[in-house]
mmCIF file with all atom_site columns, C-alpha atoms in Angstrom:
data_model
loop_
_atom_site.group_PDB
_atom_site.id
_atom_site.type_symbol
_atom_site.label_atom_id
_atom_site.label_alt_id
_atom_site.label_comp_id
_atom_site.label_asym_id
_atom_site.label_entity_id
_atom_site.label_seq_id
_atom_site.pdbx_PDB_ins_code
_atom_site.Cartn_x
_atom_site.Cartn_y
_atom_site.Cartn_z
_atom_site.occupancy
_atom_site.B_iso_or_equiv
_atom_site.pdbx_formal_charge
_atom_site.auth_seq_id
_atom_site.auth_comp_id
_atom_site.auth_asym_id
_atom_site.auth_atom_id
_atom_site.pdbx_PDB_model_num
ATOM 1   C CA . UNK A 1 1   ? -11.629 -56.335 -34.258 1.00 54.00 ? 1   UNK A CA 1
ATOM 2   C CA . UNK A 1 2   ? -9.509  -53.900 -36.297 1.00 61.00 ? 2   UNK A CA 1
ATOM 3   C CA . UNK A 1 3   ? -11.722 -50.963 -35.228 1.00 65.00 ? 3   UNK A CA 1
ATOM 4   C CA . UNK A 1 4   ? -11.437 -51.932 -31.566 1.00 67.00 ? 4   UNK A CA 1
ATOM 5   C CA . UNK A 1 5   ? -7.646  -52.199 -31.838 1.00 62.00 ? 5   UNK A CA 1
ATOM 6   C CA . UNK A 1 6   ? -7.443  -48.793 -33.569 1.00 73.00 ? 6   UNK A CA 1
ATOM 7   C CA . UNK A 1 7   ? -9.667  -47.208 -30.921 1.00 75.00 ? 7   UNK A CA 1
ATOM 8   C CA . UNK A 1 8   ? -7.602  -48.698 -28.094 1.00 75.00 ? 8   UNK A CA 1
ATOM 9   C CA . UNK A 1 9   ? -4.445  -47.439 -29.766 1.00 77.00 ? 9   UNK A CA 1
ATOM 10  C CA . UNK A 1 10  ? -5.869  -43.904 -29.839 1.00 78.00 ? 10  UNK A CA 1
ATOM 11  C CA . UNK A 1 11  ? -6.925  -44.092 -26.191 1.00 80.00 ? 11  UNK A CA 1
ATOM 12  C CA . UNK A 1 12  ? -3.490  -45.392 -25.238 1.00 76.00 ? 12  UNK A CA 1
ATOM 13  C CA . UNK A 1 13  ? -1.795  -42.481 -27.065 1.00 78.00 ? 13  UNK A CA 1
ATOM 14  C CA . UNK A 1 14  ? -4.097  -39.928 -25.423 1.00 80.00 ? 14  UNK A CA 1
ATOM 15  C CA . UNK A 1 15  ? -3.398  -41.313 -21.942 1.00 75.00 ? 15  UNK A CA 1
ATOM 16  C CA . UNK A 1 16  ? 0.339   -41.431 -22.664 1.00 72.00 ? 16  UNK A CA 1
ATOM 17  C CA . UNK A 1 17  ? 0.343   -37.802 -23.850 1.00 72.00 ? 17  UNK A CA 1
ATOM 18  C CA . UNK A 1 18  ? -1.657  -36.690 -20.805 1.00 67.00 ? 18  UNK A CA 1
ATOM 19  C CA . UNK A 1 19  ? 0.798   -38.369 -18.428 1.00 65.00 ? 19  UNK A CA 1
ATOM 20  C CA . UNK A 1 20  ? 3.812   -36.976 -20.278 1.00 61.00 ? 20  UNK A CA 1
ATOM 21  C CA . UNK A 1 21  ? 2.422   -33.440 -20.264 1.00 60.00 ? 21  UNK A CA 1
ATOM 22  C CA . UNK A 1 22  ? 1.666   -33.709 -16.524 1.00 58.00 ? 22  UNK A CA 1
ATOM 23  C CA . UNK A 1 23  ? 5.247   -34.780 -15.802 1.00 50.00 ? 23  UNK A CA 1
ATOM 24  C CA . UNK A 1 24  ? 6.634   -32.016 -18.033 1.00 47.00 ? 24  UNK A CA 1
ATOM 25  C CA . UNK A 1 25  ? 4.425   -29.378 -16.381 1.00 45.00 ? 25  UNK A CA 1
ATOM 26  C CA . UNK A 1 26  ? 5.538   -30.476 -12.901 1.00 44.00 ? 26  UNK A CA 1
ATOM 27  C CA . UNK A 1 27  ? 9.196   -30.288 -13.927 1.00 44.00 ? 27  UNK A CA 1
ATOM 28  C CA . UNK A 1 28  ? 8.614   -26.908 -15.603 1.00 43.00 ? 28  UNK A CA 1
ATOM 29  C CA . UNK A 1 29  ? 6.949   -25.480 -12.491 1.00 44.00 ? 29  UNK A CA 1
ATOM 30  C CA . UNK A 1 30  ? 9.896   -26.569 -10.350 1.00 48.00 ? 30  UNK A CA 1
ATOM 31  C CA . UNK A 1 31  ? 12.293  -24.920 -12.806 1.00 52.00 ? 31  UNK A CA 1
ATOM 32  C CA . UNK A 1 32  ? 10.362  -21.715 -13.437 1.00 55.00 ? 32  UNK A CA 1
ATOM 33  C CA . UNK A 1 33  ? 9.191   -20.959 -9.923  1.00 56.00 ? 33  UNK A CA 1
ATOM 34  C CA . UNK A 1 34  ? 12.157  -21.097 -7.545  1.00 66.00 ? 34  UNK A CA 1
ATOM 35  C CA . UNK A 1 35  ? 11.658  -19.762 -4.049  1.00 68.00 ? 35  UNK A CA 1
ATOM 36  C CA . UNK A 1 36  ? 13.183  -16.333 -3.466  1.00 69.00 ? 36  UNK A CA 1
ATOM 37  C CA . UNK A 1 37  ? 13.700  -14.486 -0.218  1.00 67.00 ? 37  UNK A CA 1
ATOM 38  C CA . UNK A 1 38  ? 15.242  -11.167 -1.271  1.00 66.00 ? 38  UNK A CA 1
ATOM 39  C CA . UNK A 1 39  ? 12.094  -9.635  -2.747  1.00 66.00 ? 39  UNK A CA 1
ATOM 40  C CA . UNK A 1 40  ? 10.045  -9.575  0.466   1.00 73.00 ? 40  UNK A CA 1
ATOM 41  C CA . UNK A 1 41  ? 12.298  -11.066 3.189   1.00 71.00 ? 41  UNK A CA 1
ATOM 42  C CA . UNK A 1 42  ? 9.871   -13.994 3.225   1.00 69.00 ? 42  UNK A CA 1
ATOM 43  C CA . UNK A 1 43  ? 10.134  -17.151 1.123   1.00 74.00 ? 43  UNK A CA 1
ATOM 44  C CA . UNK A 1 44  ? 7.828   -16.732 -1.897  1.00 73.00 ? 44  UNK A CA 1
ATOM 45  C CA . UNK A 1 45  ? 7.751   -18.112 -5.415  1.00 74.00 ? 45  UNK A CA 1
ATOM 46  C CA . UNK A 1 46  ? 9.543   -16.129 -8.089  1.00 71.00 ? 46  UNK A CA 1
ATOM 47  C CA . UNK A 1 47  ? 6.339   -15.784 -10.122 1.00 69.00 ? 47  UNK A CA 1
ATOM 48  C CA . UNK A 1 48  ? 4.481   -14.435 -7.055  1.00 68.00 ? 48  UNK A CA 1
ATOM 49  C CA . UNK A 1 49  ? 7.003   -11.644 -6.548  1.00 69.00 ? 49  UNK A CA 1
ATOM 50  C CA . UNK A 1 50  ? 6.004   -8.168  -7.627  1.00 68.00 ? 50  UNK A CA 1
ATOM 51  C CA . UNK A 1 51  ? 9.686   -7.149  -7.872  1.00 74.00 ? 51  UNK A CA 1
ATOM 52  C CA . UNK A 1 52  ? 12.191  -7.484  -10.699 1.00 76.00 ? 52  UNK A CA 1
ATOM 53  C CA . UNK A 1 53  ? 14.066  -10.549 -9.400  1.00 80.00 ? 53  UNK A CA 1
ATOM 54  C CA . UNK A 1 54  ? 16.699  -12.539 -11.286 1.00 82.00 ? 54  UNK A CA 1
ATOM 55  C CA . UNK A 1 55  ? 17.907  -15.905 -9.996  1.00 85.00 ? 55  UNK A CA 1
ATOM 56  C CA . UNK A 1 56  ? 21.136  -17.716 -10.789 1.00 86.00 ? 56  UNK A CA 1
ATOM 57  C CA . UNK A 1 57  ? 20.391  -21.262 -9.665  1.00 85.00 ? 57  UNK A CA 1
ATOM 58  C CA . UNK A 1 58  ? 22.694  -24.107 -8.666  1.00 84.00 ? 58  UNK A CA 1
ATOM 59  C CA . UNK A 1 59  ? 22.584  -25.653 -12.158 1.00 84.00 ? 59  UNK A CA 1
ATOM 60  C CA . UNK A 1 60  ? 23.910  -22.436 -13.697 1.00 84.00 ? 60  UNK A CA 1
ATOM 61  C CA . UNK A 1 61  ? 26.520  -22.069 -10.971 1.00 84.00 ? 61  UNK A CA 1
ATOM 62  C CA . UNK A 1 62  ? 27.853  -25.634 -11.191 1.00 83.00 ? 62  UNK A CA 1
ATOM 63  C CA . UNK A 1 63  ? 28.044  -25.655 -14.996 1.00 84.00 ? 63  UNK A CA 1
ATOM 64  C CA . UNK A 1 64  ? 29.962  -22.398 -15.465 1.00 82.00 ? 64  UNK A CA 1
ATOM 65  C CA . UNK A 1 65  ? 33.625  -21.483 -15.610 1.00 82.00 ? 65  UNK A CA 1
ATOM 66  C CA . UNK A 1 66  ? 32.873  -17.802 -14.969 1.00 83.00 ? 66  UNK A CA 1
ATOM 67  C CA . UNK A 1 67  ? 33.419  -15.879 -11.763 1.00 83.00 ? 67  UNK A CA 1
ATOM 68  C CA . UNK A 1 68  ? 30.538  -14.453 -9.738  1.00 85.00 ? 68  UNK A CA 1
ATOM 69  C CA . UNK A 1 69  ? 31.178  -10.989 -11.159 1.00 84.00 ? 69  UNK A CA 1
ATOM 70  C CA . UNK A 1 70  ? 31.079  -12.301 -14.725 1.00 86.00 ? 70  UNK A CA 1
ATOM 71  C CA . UNK A 1 71  ? 27.806  -14.127 -13.994 1.00 87.00 ? 71  UNK A CA 1
ATOM 72  C CA . UNK A 1 72  ? 26.359  -10.891 -12.614 1.00 85.00 ? 72  UNK A CA 1
ATOM 73  C CA . UNK A 1 73  ? 27.303  -9.111  -15.861 1.00 85.00 ? 73  UNK A CA 1
ATOM 74  C CA . UNK A 1 74  ? 24.989  -11.475 -17.750 1.00 87.00 ? 74  UNK A CA 1
ATOM 75  C CA . UNK A 1 75  ? 21.923  -10.313 -15.824 1.00 86.00 ? 75  UNK A CA 1
ATOM 76  C CA . UNK A 1 76  ? 19.860  -7.409  -17.155 1.00 86.00 ? 76  UNK A CA 1
ATOM 77  C CA . UNK A 1 77  ? 20.286  -4.155  -15.259 1.00 84.00 ? 77  UNK A CA 1
ATOM 78  C CA . UNK A 1 78  ? 23.477  -5.157  -13.459 1.00 84.00 ? 78  UNK A CA 1
ATOM 79  C CA . UNK A 1 79  ? 27.130  -4.516  -14.207 1.00 82.00 ? 79  UNK A CA 1
ATOM 80  C CA . UNK A 1 80  ? 30.044  -5.716  -12.111 1.00 82.00 ? 80  UNK A CA 1
ATOM 81  C CA . UNK A 1 81  ? 32.841  -3.225  -12.702 1.00 83.00 ? 81  UNK A CA 1
ATOM 82  C CA . UNK A 1 82  ? 36.348  -4.641  -12.680 1.00 80.00 ? 82  UNK A CA 1
ATOM 83  C CA . UNK A 1 83  ? 35.601  -8.178  -13.895 1.00 80.00 ? 83  UNK A CA 1
ATOM 84  C CA . UNK A 1 84  ? 37.434  -7.789  -17.194 1.00 77.00 ? 84  UNK A CA 1
ATOM 85  C CA . UNK A 1 85  ? 40.112  -5.357  -16.009 1.00 75.00 ? 85  UNK A CA 1
ATOM 86  C CA . UNK A 1 86  ? 43.386  -5.899  -14.164 1.00 76.00 ? 86  UNK A CA 1
ATOM 87  C CA . UNK A 1 87  ? 43.574  -9.019  -11.997 1.00 75.00 ? 87  UNK A CA 1
ATOM 88  C CA . UNK A 1 88  ? 43.144  -8.170  -8.333  1.00 74.00 ? 88  UNK A CA 1
ATOM 89  C CA . UNK A 1 89  ? 41.057  -5.075  -9.015  1.00 78.00 ? 89  UNK A CA 1
ATOM 90  C CA . UNK A 1 90  ? 37.951  -4.602  -6.880  1.00 80.00 ? 90  UNK A CA 1
ATOM 91  C CA . UNK A 1 91  ? 34.836  -5.964  -8.563  1.00 79.00 ? 91  UNK A CA 1
ATOM 92  C CA . UNK A 1 92  ? 31.922  -3.782  -7.508  1.00 80.00 ? 92  UNK A CA 1
ATOM 93  C CA . UNK A 1 93  ? 28.287  -3.983  -8.536  1.00 80.00 ? 93  UNK A CA 1
ATOM 94  C CA . UNK A 1 94  ? 26.317  -1.286  -10.310 1.00 79.00 ? 94  UNK A CA 1
ATOM 95  C CA . UNK A 1 95  ? 22.587  -1.990  -10.427 1.00 78.00 ? 95  UNK A CA 1
ATOM 96  C CA . UNK A 1 96  ? 20.386  0.075   -12.722 1.00 74.00 ? 96  UNK A CA 1
ATOM 97  C CA . UNK A 1 97  ? 23.072  2.768   -12.987 1.00 73.00 ? 97  UNK A CA 1
ATOM 98  C CA . UNK A 1 98  ? 23.139  3.254   -9.218  1.00 79.00 ? 98  UNK A CA 1
ATOM 99  C CA . UNK A 1 99  ? 26.611  3.377   -7.713  1.00 76.00 ? 99  UNK A CA 1
ATOM 100 C CA . UNK A 1 100 ? 28.177  0.394   -5.995  1.00 77.00 ? 100 UNK A CA 1
ATOM 101 C CA . UNK A 1 101 ? 27.582  2.018   -2.598  1.00 77.00 ? 101 UNK A CA 1
ATOM 102 C CA . UNK A 1 102 ? 23.839  1.834   -3.328  1.00 79.00 ? 102 UNK A CA 1
ATOM 103 C CA . UNK A 1 103 ? 23.665  -1.955  -3.738  1.00 82.00 ? 103 UNK A CA 1
ATOM 104 C CA . UNK A 1 104 ? 23.160  -4.094  -0.639  1.00 84.00 ? 104 UNK A CA 1
ATOM 105 C CA . UNK A 1 105 ? 24.993  -7.415  -0.729  1.00 86.00 ? 105 UNK A CA 1
ATOM 106 C CA . UNK A 1 106 ? 23.830  -10.206 1.596   1.00 87.00 ? 106 UNK A CA 1
ATOM 107 C CA . UNK A 1 107 ? 24.992  -13.715 2.392   1.00 87.00 ? 107 UNK A CA 1
ATOM 108 C CA . UNK A 1 108 ? 22.048  -15.801 3.590   1.00 87.00 ? 108 UNK A CA 1
ATOM 109 C CA . UNK A 1 109 ? 20.221  -12.581 4.460   1.00 83.00 ? 109 UNK A CA 1
ATOM 110 C CA . UNK A 1 110 ? 23.070  -10.946 6.435   1.00 86.00 ? 110 UNK A CA 1
ATOM 111 C CA . UNK A 1 111 ? 24.522  -7.730  5.032   1.00 84.00 ? 111 UNK A CA 1
ATOM 112 C CA . UNK A 1 112 ? 28.209  -7.956  4.151   1.00 84.00 ? 112 UNK A CA 1
ATOM 113 C CA . UNK A 1 113 ? 28.987  -4.605  2.547   1.00 75.00 ? 113 UNK A CA 1
ATOM 114 C CA . UNK A 1 114 ? 32.616  -3.737  3.312   1.00 70.00 ? 114 UNK A CA 1
ATOM 115 C CA . UNK A 1 115 ? 32.865  -0.746  5.704   1.00 73.00 ? 115 UNK A CA 1
ATOM 116 C CA . UNK A 1 116 ? 36.651  -0.609  5.201   1.00 75.00 ? 116 UNK A CA 1
ATOM 117 C CA . UNK A 1 117 ? 36.323  0.268   1.506   1.00 72.00 ? 117 UNK A CA 1
ATOM 118 C CA . UNK A 1 118 ? 35.921  3.833   0.326   1.00 72.00 ? 118 UNK A CA 1
ATOM 119 C CA . UNK A 1 119 ? 32.231  3.497   -0.535  1.00 77.00 ? 119 UNK A CA 1
ATOM 120 C CA . UNK A 1 120 ? 31.296  0.416   1.545   1.00 77.00 ? 120 UNK A CA 1
ATOM 121 C CA . UNK A 1 121 ? 30.956  -1.680  -1.609  1.00 79.00 ? 121 UNK A CA 1
ATOM 122 C CA . UNK A 1 122 ? 31.360  -5.449  -1.438  1.00 81.00 ? 122 UNK A CA 1
ATOM 123 C CA . UNK A 1 123 ? 34.157  -6.860  -3.618  1.00 81.00 ? 123 UNK A CA 1
ATOM 124 C CA . UNK A 1 124 ? 32.764  -9.635  -5.833  1.00 80.00 ? 124 UNK A CA 1
ATOM 125 C CA . UNK A 1 125 ? 36.315  -10.778 -6.592  1.00 78.00 ? 125 UNK A CA 1
ATOM 126 C CA . UNK A 1 126 ? 36.489  -12.258 -3.097  1.00 81.00 ? 126 UNK A CA 1
ATOM 127 C CA . UNK A 1 127 ? 33.505  -14.592 -3.503  1.00 82.00 ? 127 UNK A CA 1
ATOM 128 C CA . UNK A 1 128 ? 33.826  -18.177 -4.639  1.00 81.00 ? 128 UNK A CA 1
ATOM 129 C CA . UNK A 1 129 ? 31.050  -20.020 -6.434  1.00 83.00 ? 129 UNK A CA 1
ATOM 130 C CA . UNK A 1 130 ? 31.975  -23.305 -4.720  1.00 82.00 ? 130 UNK A CA 1
ATOM 131 C CA . UNK A 1 131 ? 29.512  -23.110 -1.846  1.00 82.00 ? 131 UNK A CA 1
ATOM 132 C CA . UNK A 1 132 ? 26.724  -21.102 -3.482  1.00 87.00 ? 132 UNK A CA 1
ATOM 133 C CA . UNK A 1 133 ? 23.340  -22.686 -4.031  1.00 87.00 ? 133 UNK A CA 1
ATOM 134 C CA . UNK A 1 134 ? 21.563  -19.671 -5.501  1.00 88.00 ? 134 UNK A CA 1
ATOM 135 C CA . UNK A 1 135 ? 22.098  -15.975 -6.211  1.00 88.00 ? 135 UNK A CA 1
ATOM 136 C CA . UNK A 1 136 ? 19.090  -13.646 -6.059  1.00 86.00 ? 136 UNK A CA 1
ATOM 137 C CA . UNK A 1 137 ? 19.355  -10.189 -7.602  1.00 86.00 ? 137 UNK A CA 1
ATOM 138 C CA . UNK A 1 138 ? 16.607  -7.618  -7.048  1.00 85.00 ? 138 UNK A CA 1
ATOM 139 C CA . UNK A 1 139 ? 17.029  -4.530  -9.203  1.00 82.00 ? 139 UNK A CA 1
ATOM 140 C CA . UNK A 1 140 ? 15.572  -1.216  -8.122  1.00 78.00 ? 140 UNK A CA 1
ATOM 141 C CA . UNK A 1 141 ? 15.029  0.498   -4.825  1.00 77.00 ? 141 UNK A CA 1
ATOM 142 C CA . UNK A 1 142 ? 14.735  -1.780  -1.837  1.00 72.00 ? 142 UNK A CA 1
ATOM 143 C CA . UNK A 1 143 ? 15.663  0.598   0.958   1.00 69.00 ? 143 UNK A CA 1
ATOM 144 C CA . UNK A 1 144 ? 12.289  0.157   2.674   1.00 73.00 ? 144 UNK A CA 1
ATOM 145 C CA . UNK A 1 145 ? 13.145  -3.486  3.396   1.00 79.00 ? 145 UNK A CA 1
ATOM 146 C CA . UNK A 1 146 ? 16.941  -3.427  3.584   1.00 77.00 ? 146 UNK A CA 1
ATOM 147 C CA . UNK A 1 147 ? 17.715  0.105   4.814   1.00 76.00 ? 147 UNK A CA 1
ATOM 148 C CA . UNK A 1 148 ? 20.225  2.636   3.633   1.00 77.00 ? 148 UNK A CA 1
ATOM 149 C CA . UNK A 1 149 ? 22.432  1.492   0.779   1.00 76.00 ? 149 UNK A CA 1
ATOM 150 C CA . UNK A 1 150 ? 19.818  -0.562  -1.060  1.00 76.00 ? 150 UNK A CA 1
ATOM 151 C CA . UNK A 1 151 ? 18.559  2.140   -3.418  1.00 76.00 ? 151 UNK A CA 1
ATOM 152 C CA . UNK A 1 152 ? 20.081  0.448   -6.471  1.00 80.00 ? 152 UNK A CA 1
ATOM 153 C CA . UNK A 1 153 ? 19.236  -3.134  -5.614  1.00 83.00 ? 153 UNK A CA 1
ATOM 154 C CA . UNK A 1 154 ? 19.928  -6.150  -3.435  1.00 86.00 ? 154 UNK A CA 1
ATOM 155 C CA . UNK A 1 155 ? 22.085  -9.225  -4.095  1.00 87.00 ? 155 UNK A CA 1
ATOM 156 C CA . UNK A 1 156 ? 21.498  -12.211 -1.818  1.00 88.00 ? 156 UNK A CA 1
ATOM 157 C CA . UNK A 1 157 ? 24.092  -14.993 -2.025  1.00 89.00 ? 157 UNK A CA 1
ATOM 158 C CA . UNK A 1 158 ? 22.505  -18.178 -0.655  1.00 88.00 ? 158 UNK A CA 1
ATOM 159 C CA . UNK A 1 159 ? 24.997  -20.793 0.451   1.00 87.00 ? 159 UNK A CA 1
ATOM 160 C CA . UNK A 1 160 ? 24.628  -24.534 0.093   1.00 81.00 ? 160 UNK A CA 1
ATOM 161 C CA . UNK A 1 161 ? 23.716  -26.103 3.416   1.00 75.00 ? 161 UNK A CA 1
ATOM 162 C CA . UNK A 1 162 ? 23.910  -29.761 2.374   1.00 73.00 ? 162 UNK A CA 1
ATOM 163 C CA . UNK A 1 163 ? 27.046  -30.807 4.219   1.00 69.00 ? 163 UNK A CA 1
ATOM 164 C CA . UNK A 1 164 ? 27.754  -34.034 6.025   1.00 72.00 ? 164 UNK A CA 1
ATOM 165 C CA . UNK A 1 165 ? 28.478  -33.908 9.747   1.00 78.00 ? 165 UNK A CA 1
ATOM 166 C CA . UNK A 1 166 ? 32.093  -33.375 10.684  1.00 80.00 ? 166 UNK A CA 1
ATOM 167 C CA . UNK A 1 167 ? 34.904  -31.735 8.752   1.00 81.00 ? 167 UNK A CA 1
ATOM 168 C CA . UNK A 1 168 ? 34.367  -31.246 5.018   1.00 74.00 ? 168 UNK A CA 1
ATOM 169 C CA . UNK A 1 169 ? 36.897  -30.285 2.365   1.00 76.00 ? 169 UNK A CA 1
ATOM 170 C CA . UNK A 1 170 ? 36.570  -29.419 -1.305  1.00 72.00 ? 170 UNK A CA 1
ATOM 171 C CA . UNK A 1 171 ? 39.353  -29.084 -3.851  1.00 73.00 ? 171 UNK A CA 1
ATOM 172 C CA . UNK A 1 172 ? 38.750  -27.230 -7.113  1.00 68.00 ? 172 UNK A CA 1
ATOM 173 C CA . UNK A 1 173 ? 41.387  -26.651 -9.730  1.00 69.00 ? 173 UNK A CA 1
ATOM 174 C CA . UNK A 1 174 ? 41.016  -24.094 -12.477 1.00 60.00 ? 174 UNK A CA 1
ATOM 175 C CA . UNK A 1 175 ? 43.303  -22.546 -14.962 1.00 55.00 ? 175 UNK A CA 1
#
């Protein structure tokens, strides 16, 4: 009887470990393989992309007190000039040492580079993190997919589309 109980205990532990590892693997796959659009203009998994893509997901965005420019500074190969300088200064992106005029900035796939600025660079000081779901950064030349001005890289700001019908308001206080 003692041998049977010991054997059943071992089987129970093996089954429990197998179920736990399956649940952990599923959660890990969801975390490690977000869907990105900027690399190919088609939704693909991050692991399937042949490009150097960095993703700032909604968990990182909601848990930070940093600005978008400061978050961009934490990514390899990108530097957002002006984030730690005088308040109100333009915050422009430099990707892999390419000038800010050589980085395409998109919101939900639509280019928003500022034609009224000297070098058509988007100002990251004007973007709020409140409605962003994900930020995709592709370093390196992408002018074949996104045209002129994407030699240094592409930043795609994906907005959160989970709003209730009607008028919505959000109030955020910081200081």
